[in-house]
């Protein structure tokens, strides 16, 4: 029980990631696949941000006055690196989702469907 | 197919669960991720860059290359959506939804009024988030997203034409390019001043009354403005093209 509670952030990230991964590989509809990709990305973001946590620490904005800076204790502030990485990843994931939706829109215009097996049938017929 | 998928997913999940046993506990101050590089950023950020918000200083200065290329990715995604959807002459197999008649003006009066009232405050707040990113949570990406959201709110509350009248297609494209250009341009200025690419301390030679440390702070601000412009323009570009299928007629 102690072991389960000590690492609970990882259990949740694996659970969410499995949901997204399942949607990615076994859903037939391309839009549902993209929803799976988004859930997968959310799981990775949760994983990174949870790595940056430190018990008893505050957000990584250094308290300072106008005088000379005093000694800064790194354990009093959470790890800023995962936040930086995920900050850019969130915006990039939104724009790549836009590209995927545009591609799906074009696929729908060409084949009249976004079901993967129906597209495969049309491809093999020709 | 579904069963194979489920088996693969569960196998992957079990492998990950097995790997987690070696991971550090949650919120452990002594975890490997928090003991190597990040203490340096936390203790040196103020002395080296005069930026108290460590996320901003890491984003704009220490990891400047990463941020520049992420901005380029956002820009490339915007251009990709634009080229995929805009002015296609291919035949179209889609079933078109029936056009709904334009609703009477009084029906959406509350929505329109609130959207119109909200938009300027959102944009003002976005500018605050960009400009105050050195001292409070915020920065180019966040401010750019809020700026883009204000235009998307107008496009949903009114219609696409209203937004396109205020933010023309050409303006959006130029702003997107300008954002990436500002970022890489600041990097190039540093090279011309005989320092490394994106080493903002070189800017103290051309900015009045700045020492090497303040020059890095100002360099980060310039870069954040570029990021905000690129993110805002590309989000608007993506939304406008996706919602109207590249025809710029009515939108959602």
Coordinates of C-alpha atoms in Angstrom, one line a residue:
Chain A
X1 CA 0.0 0.0 0.0
X2 CA 2.8 2.3 0.9
X3 CA 4.5 1.4 -2.4
X4 CA 1.2 2.1 -4.3
X5 CA 0.7 5.5 -2.8
X6 CA 4.4 6.6 -3.2
X7 CA 4.3 6.3 -6.9
X8 CA 0.6 7.1 -7.7
X9 CA 1.3 9.6 -10.4
X10 CA 2.8 6.9 -12.5
X11 CA -0.2 4.6 -12.2
X12 CA -2.5 7.4 -13.5
X13 CA -0.2 8.3 -16.4
X14 CA 0.1 4.6 -17.5
X15 CA -3.7 4.2 -17.2
X16 CA -4.4 7.3 -19.4
X17 CA -1.7 6.4 -21.8
X18 CA -3.2 2.9 -22.3
X19 CA -6.6 4.4 -23.1
X20 CA -5.0 6.6 -25.7
X21 CA -2.8 3.9 -27.1
X22 CA -5.8 1.5 -27.4
X23 CA -7.7 4.1 -29.3
X24 CA -4.7 4.8 -31.6
X25 CA -4.2 1.2 -32.7
X26 CA -7.7 -0.4 -32.7
X27 CA -10.2 2.4 -33.6
X28 CA -11.2 2.4 -37.2
X29 CA -12.3 6.0 -37.5
X30 CA -9.5 8.4 -38.2
X31 CA -10.9 11.2 -36.0
X32 CA -11.2 8.7 -33.1
X33 CA -7.6 7.8 -33.7
X34 CA -6.6 11.4 -33.4
X35 CA -8.5 11.7 -30.2
X36 CA -6.4 8.7 -29.0
X37 CA -3.3 10.6 -30.0
X38 CA -4.4 13.6 -27.9
X39 CA -5.2 11.4 -24.9
X40 CA -1.7 9.9 -25.3
X41 CA -0.1 13.3 -25.4
X42 CA -2.0 14.3 -22.3
X43 CA -0.6 11.3 -20.5
X44 CA 2.9 12.2 -21.4
X45 CA 2.4 15.8 -20.3
X46 CA 1.0 14.5 -16.9
X47 CA 4.1 12.3 -16.6
X48 CA 6.6 15.1 -17.2
X49 CA 4.9 17.6 -15.0
X50 CA 4.6 15.1 -12.2
X51 CA 8.3 14.4 -12.4
X52 CA 9.0 18.1 -11.7
X53 CA 7.2 18.0 -8.3
X54 CA 9.0 18.4 -5.1
X55 CA 7.4 18.0 -1.6
X56 CA 7.1 21.3 0.2
X57 CA 8.3 23.3 -2.8
X58 CA 6.7 26.3 -4.5
X59 CA 6.5 27.5 -8.2
X60 CA 9.8 28.2 -9.8
X61 CA 9.7 32.0 -9.5
X62 CA 12.5 33.2 -7.3
X63 CA 11.6 35.5 -4.5
X64 CA 13.9 38.5 -4.6
X65 CA 14.2 42.1 -3.4
X66 CA 16.0 45.0 -5.1
X67 CA 19.2 44.4 -3.0
X68 CA 21.8 41.7 -3.7
X69 CA 20.3 38.2 -4.0
X70 CA 20.6 36.0 -1.0
X71 CA 21.4 32.3 -1.0
X72 CA 18.8 30.4 -3.1
X73 CA 17.8 26.9 -1.9
X74 CA 17.0 24.7 -4.9
X75 CA 14.8 22.4 -2.9
X76 CA 12.4 25.2 -2.1
X77 CA 11.4 25.5 -5.8
X78 CA 10.0 22.8 -8.1
X79 CA 12.0 21.6 -11.1
X80 CA 11.4 24.1 -13.9
X81 CA 12.7 21.9 -16.8
X82 CA 9.7 19.6 -17.3
X83 CA 7.4 22.7 -17.3
X84 CA 9.5 24.3 -20.1
X85 CA 9.4 21.1 -22.1
X86 CA 5.7 20.6 -21.8
X87 CA 4.9 24.3 -22.3
X88 CA 6.2 24.1 -25.9
X89 CA 4.8 20.5 -26.3
X90 CA 1.2 21.6 -25.6
X91 CA 1.2 24.3 -28.2
X92 CA 2.9 22.1 -30.7
X93 CA 0.4 19.3 -30.0
X94 CA -2.5 21.6 -30.8
X95 CA -1.0 22.7 -34.1
X96 CA -0.1 19.1 -35.1
X97 CA -3.7 18.2 -34.3
X98 CA -4.8 20.9 -36.7
X99 CA -2.6 19.4 -39.4
X100 CA -4.0 16.0 -38.8
X101 CA -7.6 17.3 -39.0
X102 CA -6.8 19.1 -42.2
X103 CA -5.4 15.8 -43.7
X104 CA -8.5 13.9 -42.5
X105 CA -10.7 16.5 -44.1
X106 CA -8.8 16.0 -47.4
X107 CA -9.1 12.2 -47.1
X108 CA -12.8 12.6 -46.6
X109 CA -13.1 14.8 -49.7
X110 CA -11.2 12.2 -51.8
X111 CA -12.7 8.9 -50.5
X112 CA -16.0 10.0 -49.1
X113 CA -15.3 8.2 -45.8
X114 CA -13.0 8.4 -42.8
X115 CA -13.3 4.7 -41.9
X116 CA -9.9 3.1 -42.4
X117 CA -11.2 -0.3 -43.7
X118 CA -13.4 1.4 -46.3
X119 CA -10.5 3.5 -47.5
X120 CA -8.4 0.3 -47.8
X121 CA -11.1 -1.3 -49.8
X122 CA -11.1 1.6 -52.2
X123 CA -7.4 1.5 -52.5
X124 CA -7.2 -2.2 -53.3
X125 CA -10.0 -2.0 -55.8
X126 CA -8.1 0.5 -58.0
Chain B
X1 CA -8.0 -6.8 -34.7
X2 CA -9.5 -5.3 -31.6
X3 CA -8.4 -8.2 -29.4
X4 CA -4.8 -8.0 -30.8
X5 CA -4.8 -4.3 -30.0
X6 CA -6.0 -4.9 -26.5
X7 CA -3.3 -7.5 -25.9
X8 CA -0.6 -5.2 -27.2
X9 CA -1.9 -2.3 -25.0
X10 CA -2.0 -4.5 -21.9
X11 CA 1.4 -5.9 -22.6
X12 CA 2.8 -2.3 -23.0
X13 CA 1.1 -1.2 -19.8
X14 CA 2.5 -4.2 -17.8
X15 CA 6.0 -3.4 -19.2
X16 CA 5.6 0.2 -18.1
X17 CA 4.3 -0.8 -14.7
X18 CA 7.4 -3.1 -14.3
X19 CA 9.6 -0.2 -15.3
X20 CA 8.0 2.2 -12.8
X21 CA 9.3 0.1 -9.8
X22 CA 12.7 1.7 -10.4
X23 CA 11.3 5.2 -10.6
X24 CA 11.8 7.8 -7.8
X25 CA 8.8 8.4 -5.5
X26 CA 6.3 11.1 -6.3
X27 CA 7.5 14.6 -5.2
X28 CA 10.9 13.3 -4.0
X29 CA 13.2 16.3 -3.7
X30 CA 16.2 14.0 -4.3
X31 CA 14.9 12.5 -7.5
X32 CA 17.5 12.3 -10.3
X33 CA 15.5 14.8 -12.5
X34 CA 15.7 17.4 -9.8
X35 CA 19.4 17.0 -8.7
X36 CA 21.5 17.5 -11.8
X37 CA 20.7 20.4 -14.1
X38 CA 17.7 22.1 -12.6
X39 CA 19.5 23.3 -9.3
X40 CA 21.9 25.3 -11.5
X41 CA 19.0 27.0 -13.3
X42 CA 17.2 27.8 -10.0
X43 CA 20.3 29.2 -8.2
X44 CA 21.9 31.1 -11.2
X45 CA 18.9 32.4 -13.1
X46 CA 18.7 35.7 -11.3
X47 CA 22.4 36.3 -11.3
X48 CA 22.9 35.3 -15.0
X49 CA 19.8 36.6 -16.6
X50 CA 18.0 38.9 -14.1
X51 CA 14.8 36.9 -14.7
X52 CA 13.1 35.6 -11.5
X53 CA 10.7 33.3 -13.4
X54 CA 13.0 30.3 -14.1
X55 CA 10.6 28.8 -16.6
X56 CA 10.9 31.9 -18.8
X57 CA 14.7 32.1 -18.5
X58 CA 15.1 28.4 -19.4
X59 CA 12.6 28.7 -22.2
X60 CA 14.1 31.9 -23.7
X61 CA 17.7 31.7 -22.9
X62 CA 19.2 28.4 -21.7
X63 CA 17.0 26.3 -24.1
X64 CA 16.7 29.0 -26.8
X65 CA 17.4 26.7 -29.7
X66 CA 14.7 24.3 -28.6
X67 CA 12.1 27.1 -28.3
X68 CA 13.1 28.6 -31.7
X69 CA 12.6 25.3 -33.5
X70 CA 9.3 24.6 -31.6
X71 CA 8.1 28.0 -32.9
X72 CA 9.2 26.9 -36.3
X73 CA 7.1 23.7 -35.9
X74 CA 4.0 25.7 -35.0
X75 CA 4.7 27.9 -38.0
X76 CA 5.2 24.9 -40.3
X77 CA 1.9 23.4 -39.0
X78 CA 0.0 26.6 -39.8
X79 CA 1.5 26.7 -43.3
X80 CA 0.7 23.0 -43.8
X81 CA -3.0 23.4 -42.8
X82 CA -3.2 26.5 -45.1
X83 CA -1.7 24.7 -48.1
X84 CA -3.8 21.6 -47.6
X85 CA -7.2 23.3 -47.3
X86 CA -7.0 26.6 -49.1
X87 CA -8.3 26.9 -52.7
X88 CA -8.5 23.2 -53.6
X89 CA -9.7 22.4 -57.1
X90 CA -10.0 18.6 -56.5
X91 CA -13.4 17.0 -56.7
X92 CA -15.3 16.7 -53.5
X93 CA -17.1 13.6 -52.4
X94 CA -18.4 15.0 -49.1
X95 CA -22.0 15.2 -48.1
X96 CA -22.5 18.8 -47.5
X97 CA -24.7 19.8 -44.5
X98 CA -27.6 22.0 -45.4
X99 CA -27.0 25.7 -45.0
X100 CA -29.0 27.0 -42.0
X101 CA -30.7 30.3 -42.6
X102 CA -29.0 33.3 -41.0
X103 CA -30.6 33.7 -37.6
X104 CA -32.4 36.9 -36.7
X105 CA -30.2 39.5 -35.1
X106 CA -32.0 39.6 -31.8
X107 CA -31.6 35.8 -31.2
X108 CA -27.9 35.9 -30.5
X109 CA -27.8 39.4 -29.0
X110 CA -26.5 38.3 -25.5
X111 CA -23.8 36.0 -27.0
X112 CA -22.6 38.7 -29.4
X113 CA -22.6 41.4 -26.9
X114 CA -20.6 39.4 -24.3
X115 CA -18.2 38.2 -27.0
X116 CA -17.6 41.8 -28.1
X117 CA -17.1 42.9 -24.5
X118 CA -14.8 40.0 -23.7
X119 CA -12.4 40.3 -26.7
X120 CA -10.6 43.5 -25.8
X121 CA -10.0 42.5 -22.2
X122 CA -8.7 39.1 -23.3
X123 CA -6.3 40.8 -25.6
X124 CA -5.2 43.2 -22.9
X125 CA -4.7 40.3 -20.5
X126 CA -2.7 38.5 -23.2
X127 CA -0.4 41.4 -23.6
X128 CA 0.1 41.5 -19.8
X129 CA 0.9 37.8 -19.8
X130 CA 3.5 38.3 -22.5
X131 CA 5.1 41.4 -21.1
X132 CA 5.0 40.2 -17.4
X133 CA 6.3 36.7 -18.2
X134 CA 9.6 37.6 -16.5
X135 CA 8.1 38.0 -13.1
X136 CA 4.9 36.0 -13.0
X137 CA 3.6 32.8 -14.7
X138 CA 3.3 33.6 -18.4
X139 CA 5.3 34.2 -21.5
X140 CA 5.1 34.1 -25.3
X141 CA 3.3 30.7 -25.7
X142 CA 0.7 31.4 -23.1
X143 CA 0.0 35.0 -24.2
X144 CA 0.0 34.0 -27.9
X145 CA -2.6 31.3 -27.2
X146 CA -4.8 33.8 -25.3
X147 CA -4.5 36.3 -28.2
X148 CA -5.5 33.6 -30.7
X149 CA -8.4 32.5 -28.5
X150 CA -9.8 36.1 -28.5
X151 CA -10.0 36.0 -32.3
X152 CA -11.5 32.4 -32.2
X153 CA -14.1 33.6 -29.7
X154 CA -15.1 36.4 -32.0
X155 CA -15.3 33.9 -34.9
X156 CA -17.6 31.6 -32.9
X157 CA -19.8 34.4 -31.4
X158 CA -20.2 36.4 -34.6
X159 CA -19.0 34.8 -37.9
X160 CA -15.8 34.2 -39.8
X161 CA -16.2 37.2 -42.0
X162 CA -16.2 39.6 -39.0
X163 CA -12.8 38.2 -37.9
X164 CA -11.4 38.1 -41.4
X165 CA -12.3 41.8 -41.8
X166 CA -10.3 42.7 -38.8
X167 CA -7.5 40.2 -39.2
X168 CA -7.0 39.6 -43.0
X169 CA -5.5 36.4 -44.4
X170 CA -2.4 38.3 -45.5
X171 CA -2.0 39.9 -42.1
X172 CA -2.2 36.6 -40.4
X173 CA 0.4 35.0 -42.7
X174 CA 2.7 38.0 -42.4
X175 CA 2.5 38.0 -38.6
X176 CA 3.2 34.3 -38.4
X177 CA 6.3 34.7 -40.6
X178 CA 7.3 37.9 -38.6
X179 CA 7.2 36.0 -35.3
X180 CA 9.7 33.4 -36.5
X181 CA 11.8 36.1 -38.1
X182 CA 12.0 38.1 -34.9
X183 CA 13.2 35.1 -33.0
X184 CA 15.8 34.0 -35.5
X185 CA 16.6 37.6 -36.3
X186 CA 17.6 38.3 -32.6
X187 CA 19.8 35.2 -32.8
X188 CA 21.4 36.5 -36.0
X189 CA 22.0 39.9 -34.4
X190 CA 24.0 38.2 -31.7
X191 CA 26.1 36.5 -34.3
X192 CA 26.7 39.8 -36.1
X193 CA 27.9 41.2 -32.7
X194 CA 30.5 38.4 -32.6
X195 CA 28.9 36.2 -30.0
X196 CA 27.2 32.8 -30.4
X197 CA 23.8 32.4 -32.0
X198 CA 21.1 33.4 -29.4
X199 CA 23.7 34.6 -26.9
X200 CA 21.7 37.7 -25.9
X201 CA 24.6 39.1 -23.8
X202 CA 25.9 40.5 -27.1
X203 CA 22.9 42.8 -27.3
X204 CA 24.4 45.0 -24.5
X205 CA 26.5 46.6 -27.3
X206 CA 23.5 48.0 -29.1
X207 CA 20.8 48.5 -26.4
X208 CA 21.3 51.7 -24.4
X209 CA 22.1 51.5 -20.7
X210 CA 22.2 47.7 -20.3
X211 CA 24.9 45.6 -18.9
X212 CA 25.5 42.0 -20.0
X213 CA 22.9 40.6 -17.6
X214 CA 20.1 43.0 -18.4
X215 CA 20.8 42.4 -22.1
X216 CA 19.9 38.7 -21.6
X217 CA 16.6 39.7 -19.9
X218 CA 15.7 42.1 -22.8
X219 CA 16.7 39.4 -25.3
X220 CA 14.3 37.0 -23.7
X221 CA 11.5 39.6 -23.9
X222 CA 12.1 40.2 -27.6
X223 CA 12.1 36.4 -28.3
X224 CA 8.9 36.0 -26.3
X225 CA 7.2 38.7 -28.4
X226 CA 8.2 36.8 -31.5
X227 CA 6.9 33.5 -30.1
X228 CA 3.6 35.2 -29.2
X229 CA 3.1 36.6 -32.7
X230 CA 3.9 33.3 -34.3
X231 CA 1.6 31.3 -32.0
X232 CA -1.3 33.7 -32.3
X233 CA -1.2 34.0 -36.1
X234 CA -0.8 30.3 -36.6
X235 CA -3.7 29.4 -34.3
X236 CA -6.0 31.8 -36.1
X237 CA -4.8 30.5 -39.4
X238 CA -5.4 26.9 -38.4
X239 CA -8.9 27.7 -36.9
X240 CA -10.0 29.8 -39.9
X241 CA -9.0 27.2 -42.4
X242 CA -10.3 24.2 -40.5
X243 CA -13.7 25.7 -39.6
X244 CA -14.5 26.9 -43.1
X245 CA -12.7 24.2 -45.1
X246 CA -10.4 26.7 -46.7
X247 CA -13.3 28.6 -48.3
X248 CA -13.5 31.5 -45.7
X249 CA -17.3 31.6 -46.2
X250 CA -19.2 31.0 -42.9
X251 CA -17.2 29.0 -40.5
X252 CA -18.9 27.0 -37.8

